[in-house]
Amino acid sequence: MPMSLSEEIQRIRNLPPELQLAAAQRYISAEPDPEMRLVAETMLMIGAGSQEKKHLVVLVHGIRTFAVWQELLAQELRNFPNVEVFPIGYGFFDAIRFWCPFLTRKGPIERVLRQLRNLRAKHPTADISVVAHSFGTYILAQILRDETDVRLHRLQLCGSIIPPEYRWDQVAARVGLVVNDAGTRDVWPVLATLMTWGYGASGTFGFKTSEVKDRFHDCSHSDFFTAKHMRKYWVPLIVDGQVVLSSWSAKRPGPGFLMTYLNLLPLKSILGLTLFVAAYRLLA
Amino acid sequence: MSSIKLDSLISEFPEETEAVQRLVRFIEANPSEDRPPREVTAQRLFDQARPSSQRALAMILARLVQSGVLERIFRVESEALGGIGDFESIDKIPPVMFDSRTGRDIEVKLDQVRMIYKLPR
């Protein structure tokens, strides 16, 4: 396994003085990326990296999945010794429990909350960041809204079903940088909004608020889970707090008739009203 | 100085907004075309910016070097104080140099190398 930059700097600095320059030159000349070369040289010369704070990265998945992407991201973060990854699951959560607005959503929320509190208890000084997908974003939004002891360093959302009107301003003091990767071809957040209560299509249209950085991609609900995407967008955010811009954000086309219509269709209200009328007639 | 794209740096590194502002204020302080460029060590820039992440500031400085706002050199210093050679990259430094201040050849050690940023006039 290759060493991380901070480990390499420590190794060079621990060599006898007469060997350090040659070792540094070998390391720097082997770096193919000119920008990373500049960064490595700077870090080396200021002797940085030796005391990086412990950073726990919690991964929360969506429904109807066992989330193989969690292991892929853990793999991409393995070269950062201060980063420790914790995939959190809540079992196979089916569409019925996802749809039902009462009771069934509570179990996963409590499980993730318990895990976050356990991690905080075990690592009281560490930073805790979260990467959440789909229903995992809903879980995190509920936890942040209701549990004021939960504090997050960074939050990466993708395929988000959090309502766009979510009050990020009310939780801003407890969560640092929030980035929302939205897929302009992602129909699932729109369908979730259409079919039931409590969800929103922020994973398709963004939040459009100053507290969250929306970043749009030409992809659908689970297309974020490639090593390429993680390496380009998620690893810089988690490790350095760097928001790498997506060129698609500026050139993306409008949402199109179908997406817009589906998002505005009050299907659940019609359904609710129909059920109410039917129940009233039965009882009357 | 309008050449520093403050907004793009801040939008890329939002957690370092204040550090970027402090850094730019320091870089832009008292520029004058009559004087040679100010030279400061990397450590001085880090002390001025006070970033929350050293790695993030290293990336910000890399951007400023790449865009030509800052110039960066590696200066080999004599044991008798004072520079004896400037190099654009660490791997360009020769293992042995003539130290004009002591009049003898020296084996260059990493501790004798300073990373210097030249600030714009």
Coordinates of N, CA, C and O in Angstrom, one line a residue, chain A residues 23-126:
Chain A
A23 N 16.1 12.0 -0.6 CA 14.8 11.3 -0.4 C 13.7 12.2 -0.9 O 12.7 11.7 -1.5
A24 N 13.8 13.4 -0.5 CA 12.7 14.4 -0.8 C 12.7 14.6 -2.4 O 11.6 14.6 -3.0
Q25 N 13.8 14.6 -3.0 CA 13.9 14.8 -4.4 C 13.3 13.6 -5.2 O 12.6 13.8 -6.1
R26 N 13.6 12.4 -4.6 CA 13.1 11.2 -5.3 C 11.5 11.2 -5.2 O 10.8 10.9 -6.1
Y27 N 11.0 11.6 -4.0 CA 9.6 11.6 -3.8 C 8.9 12.6 -4.7 O 7.9 12.3 -5.4
I28 N 9.5 13.8 -4.7 CA 8.8 14.9 -5.5 C 8.9 14.6 -7.0 O 7.9 14.8 -7.7
S29 N 10.0 14.1 -7.5 CA 10.1 13.9 -8.9 C 9.2 12.7 -9.4 O 8.9 12.6 -10.5
A30 N 8.8 11.9 -8.4 CA 8.0 10.7 -8.8 C 6.5 11.1 -8.9 O 5.7 10.4 -9.3
E31 N 6.2 12.3 -8.4 CA 4.8 12.8 -8.4 C 4.4 13.3 -9.8 O 5.0 14.3 -10.3
P32 N 3.5 12.7 -10.5 CA 3.2 13.1 -11.9 C 2.3 14.3 -12.0 O 2.5 15.1 -13.0
D33 N 1.5 14.7 -11.1 CA 0.6 15.8 -11.2 C 1.4 17.1 -10.7 O 1.8 17.2 -9.5
P34 N 1.5 18.1 -11.6 CA 2.3 19.3 -11.3 C 1.7 20.0 -10.1 O 2.5 20.5 -9.2
E35 N 0.4 20.0 -10.0 CA -0.2 20.7 -8.8 C 0.1 20.0 -7.5 O 0.4 20.6 -6.5
M36 N -0.1 18.7 -7.5 CA 0.2 17.9 -6.3 C 1.7 18.0 -5.9 O 2.1 17.9 -4.8
R37 N 2.5 18.2 -7.0 CA 4.0 18.4 -6.7 C 4.2 19.7 -5.9 O 5.0 19.7 -4.9
L38 N 3.5 20.7 -6.3 CA 3.6 22.0 -5.6 C 3.2 21.8 -4.2 O 3.8 22.3 -3.2
V39 N 2.0 21.1 -4.0 CA 1.5 20.9 -2.7 C 2.4 20.1 -1.8 O 2.7 20.4 -0.7
A40 N 2.9 19.0 -2.4 CA 3.9 18.1 -1.6 C 5.1 18.9 -1.2 O 5.6 18.7 -0.1
E41 N 5.7 19.7 -2.1 CA 6.9 20.5 -1.8 C 6.6 21.4 -0.6 O 7.4 21.6 0.3
T42 N 5.4 22.1 -0.7 CA 5.1 23.0 0.4 C 4.9 22.3 1.7 O 5.4 22.7 2.8
M43 N 4.2 21.2 1.7 CA 3.9 20.4 2.9 C 5.2 19.9 3.5 O 5.5 19.9 4.7
L44 N 6.1 19.5 2.6 CA 7.4 19.0 3.1 C 8.2 20.1 3.7 O 8.8 19.9 4.8
M45 N 8.2 21.3 3.1 CA 9.1 22.3 3.6 C 8.5 23.0 4.9 O 9.3 23.5 5.7
I46 N 7.2 22.9 5.1 CA 6.8 23.4 6.4 C 6.6 22.3 7.5 O 6.2 22.5 8.6
G47 N 7.0 21.1 7.1 CA 7.0 19.9 8.0 C 5.6 19.6 8.4 O 5.3 19.2 9.6
A48 N 4.6 19.8 7.5 CA 3.2 19.6 7.9 C 2.8 18.1 7.8 O 3.5 17.3 7.3
G49 N 1.7 17.8 8.4 CA 1.1 16.5 8.2 C 1.3 15.6 9.4 O 0.7 14.5 9.5
S50 N 2.2 16.0 10.3 CA 2.5 15.1 11.4 C 1.4 15.0 12.5 O 1.3 14.0 13.2
Q51 N 0.7 16.0 12.6 CA -0.3 16.1 13.7 C -1.7 16.3 13.1 O -2.4 17.2 13.6
E52 N -2.1 15.6 12.1 CA -3.5 15.8 11.6 C -4.5 15.2 12.5 O -4.3 14.1 13.1
K53 N -5.6 15.9 12.6 CA -6.7 15.5 13.6 C -7.4 14.3 13.0 O -7.5 14.1 11.8
K54 N -7.8 13.4 14.0 CA -8.5 12.2 13.6 C -9.8 12.6 13.0 O -10.5 13.5 13.4
H55 N -10.2 12.0 11.9 CA -11.4 12.3 11.1 C -12.2 11.1 10.8 O -11.7 10.2 10.1
L56 N -13.3 11.0 11.4 CA -14.2 9.8 11.2 C -15.2 10.1 10.0 O -15.8 11.2 10.1
V57 N -15.3 9.2 9.1 CA -16.2 9.4 8.0 C -17.3 8.3 8.0 O -17.0 7.2 7.8
V58 N -18.5 8.8 8.2 CA -19.6 7.8 8.4 C -20.4 7.8 7.0 O -20.7 8.8 6.5
L59 N -20.6 6.6 6.6 CA -21.3 6.4 5.3 C -22.7 5.8 5.5 O -22.8 4.8 6.2
V60 N -23.7 6.5 5.1 CA -25.1 6.1 5.3 C -25.8 5.9 3.9 O -25.9 6.8 3.1
H61 N -26.3 4.7 3.7 CA -26.8 4.3 2.4 C -28.3 4.6 2.3 O -29.0 5.0 3.2
G62 N -28.9 4.2 1.1 CA -30.3 4.4 0.8 C -31.1 3.1 1.0 O -30.7 2.3 1.8
I63 N -32.2 3.0 0.3 CA -33.1 1.9 0.5 C -32.8 0.8 -0.5 O -32.2 1.0 -1.5
R64 N -33.3 -0.4 -0.2 CA -33.3 -1.5 -1.1 C -31.8 -1.8 -1.6 O -31.6 -1.9 -2.8
T65 N -30.9 -1.7 -0.7 CA -29.5 -1.9 -1.1 C -28.7 -2.4 0.1 O -29.0 -2.2 1.2
F66 N -27.6 -3.0 -0.3 CA -26.6 -3.3 0.8 C -25.3 -2.5 0.6 O -24.3 -2.7 1.2
A67 N -25.4 -1.5 -0.3 CA -24.4 -0.4 -0.5 C -23.0 -0.9 -0.6 O -22.1 -0.6 0.3
V68 N -22.7 -1.4 -1.7 CA -21.3 -1.8 -2.0 C -20.4 -0.6 -2.1 O -19.2 -0.6 -1.9
W69 N -21.0 0.6 -2.5 CA -20.2 1.8 -2.7 C -19.5 2.2 -1.4 O -18.5 2.9 -1.4
Q70 N -20.0 1.8 -0.2 CA -19.4 2.2 1.0 C -18.0 1.6 1.1 O -17.0 2.3 1.5
E71 N -17.8 0.4 0.6 CA -16.5 -0.3 0.7 C -15.6 0.4 -0.4 O -14.4 0.5 -0.2
L72 N -16.1 0.8 -1.5 CA -15.4 1.4 -2.6 C -14.8 2.8 -2.1 O -13.6 3.1 -2.3
L73 N -15.6 3.5 -1.4 CA -15.2 4.8 -0.9 C -14.1 4.6 0.3 O -13.1 5.4 0.3
A74 N -14.4 3.6 1.1 CA -13.4 3.3 2.1 C -12.0 3.0 1.5 O -11.0 3.4 2.0
Q75 N -12.1 2.3 0.4 CA -10.8 2.0 -0.3 C -10.1 3.2 -0.8 O -8.9 3.4 -0.7
E76 N -10.9 4.2 -1.4 CA -10.4 5.4 -1.9 C -9.8 6.3 -0.8 O -8.9 7.1 -1.0
L77 N -10.2 6.1 0.5 CA -9.7 6.9 1.6 C -8.6 6.2 2.4 O -8.2 6.8 3.4
R78 N -8.2 5.1 1.9 CA -7.3 4.3 2.8 C -5.9 4.9 2.9 O -5.2 4.6 3.8
N79 N -5.6 5.8 2.0 CA -4.2 6.4 2.0 C -4.1 7.6 3.0 O -3.1 8.3 3.0
F80 N -5.2 7.9 3.7 CA -5.1 9.1 4.6 C -5.2 8.5 6.0 O -6.3 8.1 6.5
P81 N -4.1 8.5 6.7 CA -4.0 7.7 8.0 C -4.9 8.3 9.0 O -5.3 7.7 10.0
N82 N -5.2 9.6 8.9 CA -6.0 10.2 10.0 C -7.5 10.0 9.8 O -8.3 10.3 10.6
V83 N -7.8 9.5 8.6 CA -9.3 9.2 8.2 C -9.6 7.8 8.5 O -8.9 6.9 8.1
E84 N -10.7 7.6 9.2 CA -11.2 6.3 9.5 C -12.7 6.2 9.0 O -13.5 7.1 9.3
V85 N -13.0 5.2 8.2 CA -14.3 5.1 7.6 C -15.2 4.1 8.3 O -14.8 3.0 8.7
F86 N -16.5 4.5 8.5 CA -17.5 3.7 9.2 C -18.7 3.5 8.4 O -19.6 4.4 8.4
P87 N -18.8 2.5 7.6 CA -20.1 2.2 6.9 C -21.2 1.9 7.9 O -21.0 1.0 8.7
I88 N -22.3 2.6 7.8 CA -23.4 2.3 8.7 C -24.6 1.8 7.9 O -25.0 2.4 6.9
G89 N -25.2 0.7 8.4 CA -26.3 0.1 7.7 C -27.5 0.0 8.6 O -27.4 0.1 9.8
Y90 N -28.7 -0.2 8.0 CA -29.9 -0.4 8.8 C -30.7 -1.5 8.2 O -31.9 -1.5 8.2
G91 N -29.9 -2.4 7.5 CA -30.6 -3.6 6.9 C -31.2 -3.2 5.6 O -31.1 -2.1 5.1
F92 N -31.9 -4.2 5.0 CA -32.6 -4.0 3.7 C -33.9 -3.3 4.0 O -34.9 -3.9 4.5
F93 N -34.0 -2.0 3.6 CA -35.2 -1.2 3.9 C -36.0 -1.2 2.6 O -35.6 -0.6 1.6
D94 N -37.2 -1.8 2.7 CA -38.0 -1.9 1.5 C -38.8 -0.7 1.2 O -38.9 0.2 2.0
A95 N -39.4 -0.7 -0.1 CA -40.1 0.5 -0.6 C -41.4 0.8 0.2 O -41.8 1.9 0.3
I96 N -42.0 -0.2 0.8 CA -43.3 0.0 1.5 C -42.9 0.8 2.8 O -43.6 1.8 3.1
R97 N -41.9 0.4 3.5 CA -41.5 1.2 4.7 C -41.0 2.6 4.4 O -41.2 3.5 5.1
F98 N -40.4 2.7 3.2 CA -39.9 4.0 2.7 C -41.1 4.9 2.4 O -41.1 6.1 2.7
W99 N -42.2 4.3 1.8 CA -43.3 5.1 1.4 C -44.2 5.5 2.6 O -44.6 6.7 2.7
C100 N -44.3 4.6 3.6 CA -45.2 4.9 4.7 C -44.7 6.1 5.6 O -43.6 6.1 6.1
P101 N -45.5 7.2 5.7 CA -45.1 8.3 6.4 C -45.1 8.2 7.9 O -44.6 9.1 8.6
F102 N -45.6 7.1 8.4 CA -45.8 7.0 9.9 C -44.9 5.8 10.4 O -44.8 4.8 9.7
L103 N -44.3 6.0 11.5 CA -43.6 4.9 12.3 C -42.4 4.2 11.6 O -41.3 4.1 12.2
T104 N -42.6 3.8 10.4 CA -41.5 2.9 9.8 C -40.2 3.5 9.6 O -39.2 2.9 9.5
R105 N -40.2 4.8 9.4 CA -38.9 5.5 9.2 C -38.1 5.7 10.4 O -36.9 6.1 10.4
K106 N -38.7 5.5 11.6 CA -38.1 5.9 12.8 C -36.9 4.9 13.2 O -35.9 5.4 13.7
G107 N -37.1 3.6 12.9 CA -36.1 2.6 13.2 C -34.7 3.0 12.6 O -33.7 3.1 13.4
P108 N -34.6 3.2 11.3 CA -33.3 3.6 10.7 C -32.7 4.9 11.3 O -31.5 5.0 11.5
I109 N -33.6 5.8 11.6 CA -33.1 7.1 12.1 C -32.5 6.8 13.5 O -31.3 7.3 13.8
E110 N -33.1 6.1 14.3 CA -32.6 5.8 15.7 C -31.3 5.0 15.6 O -30.4 5.2 16.4
R111 N -31.2 4.1 14.7 CA -30.0 3.3 14.5 C -28.8 4.1 14.1 O -27.8 4.0 14.7
V112 N -29.0 5.0 13.1 CA -27.9 5.8 12.7 C -27.5 6.8 13.8 O -26.3 7.0 14.1
L113 N -28.5 7.3 14.5 CA -28.2 8.3 15.6 C -27.4 7.6 16.7 O -26.5 8.1 17.2
R114 N -27.8 6.3 17.0 CA -27.1 5.6 18.0 C -25.6 5.4 17.6 O -24.7 5.5 18.4
Q115 N -25.4 5.1 16.4 CA -24.1 4.9 15.8 C -23.3 6.1 15.9 O -22.1 6.1 16.3
L116 N -23.9 7.3 15.6 CA -23.1 8.5 15.6 C -22.8 8.9 17.1 O -21.7 9.4 17.3
R117 N -23.7 8.6 18.0 CA -23.4 8.9 19.4 C -22.3 8.0 19.9 O -21.5 8.4 20.7
N118 N -22.3 6.7 19.5 CA -21.3 5.8 20.0 C -19.9 6.2 19.5 O -19.0 6.2 20.2
L119 N -19.9 6.7 18.2 CA -18.6 7.1 17.7 C -18.1 8.3 18.4 O -16.9 8.5 18.7
R120 N -19.0 9.3 18.7 CA -18.6 10.5 19.4 C -18.1 10.1 20.8 O -17.1 10.7 21.3
A121 N -18.7 9.2 21.5 CA -18.3 8.8 22.8 C -16.9 8.1 22.8 O -16.1 8.4 23.6
K122 N -16.7 7.3 21.7 CA -15.4 6.7 21.6 C -14.3 7.6 21.1 O -13.1 7.4 21.4
H123 N -14.6 8.6 20.4 CA -13.6 9.6 19.8 C -14.1 11.0 20.1 O -14.5 11.7 19.2
P124 N -13.9 11.4 21.3 CA -14.5 12.7 21.7 C -13.9 13.9 21.0 O -14.6 15.0 20.9
T125 N -12.7 13.8 20.5 CA -12.0 15.0 19.9 C -12.0 14.9 18.4 O -11.5 15.9 17.8
A126 N -12.4 13.8 17.8 CA -12.3 13.7 16.4 C -13.4 14.5 15.6 O -14.4 14.8 16.2

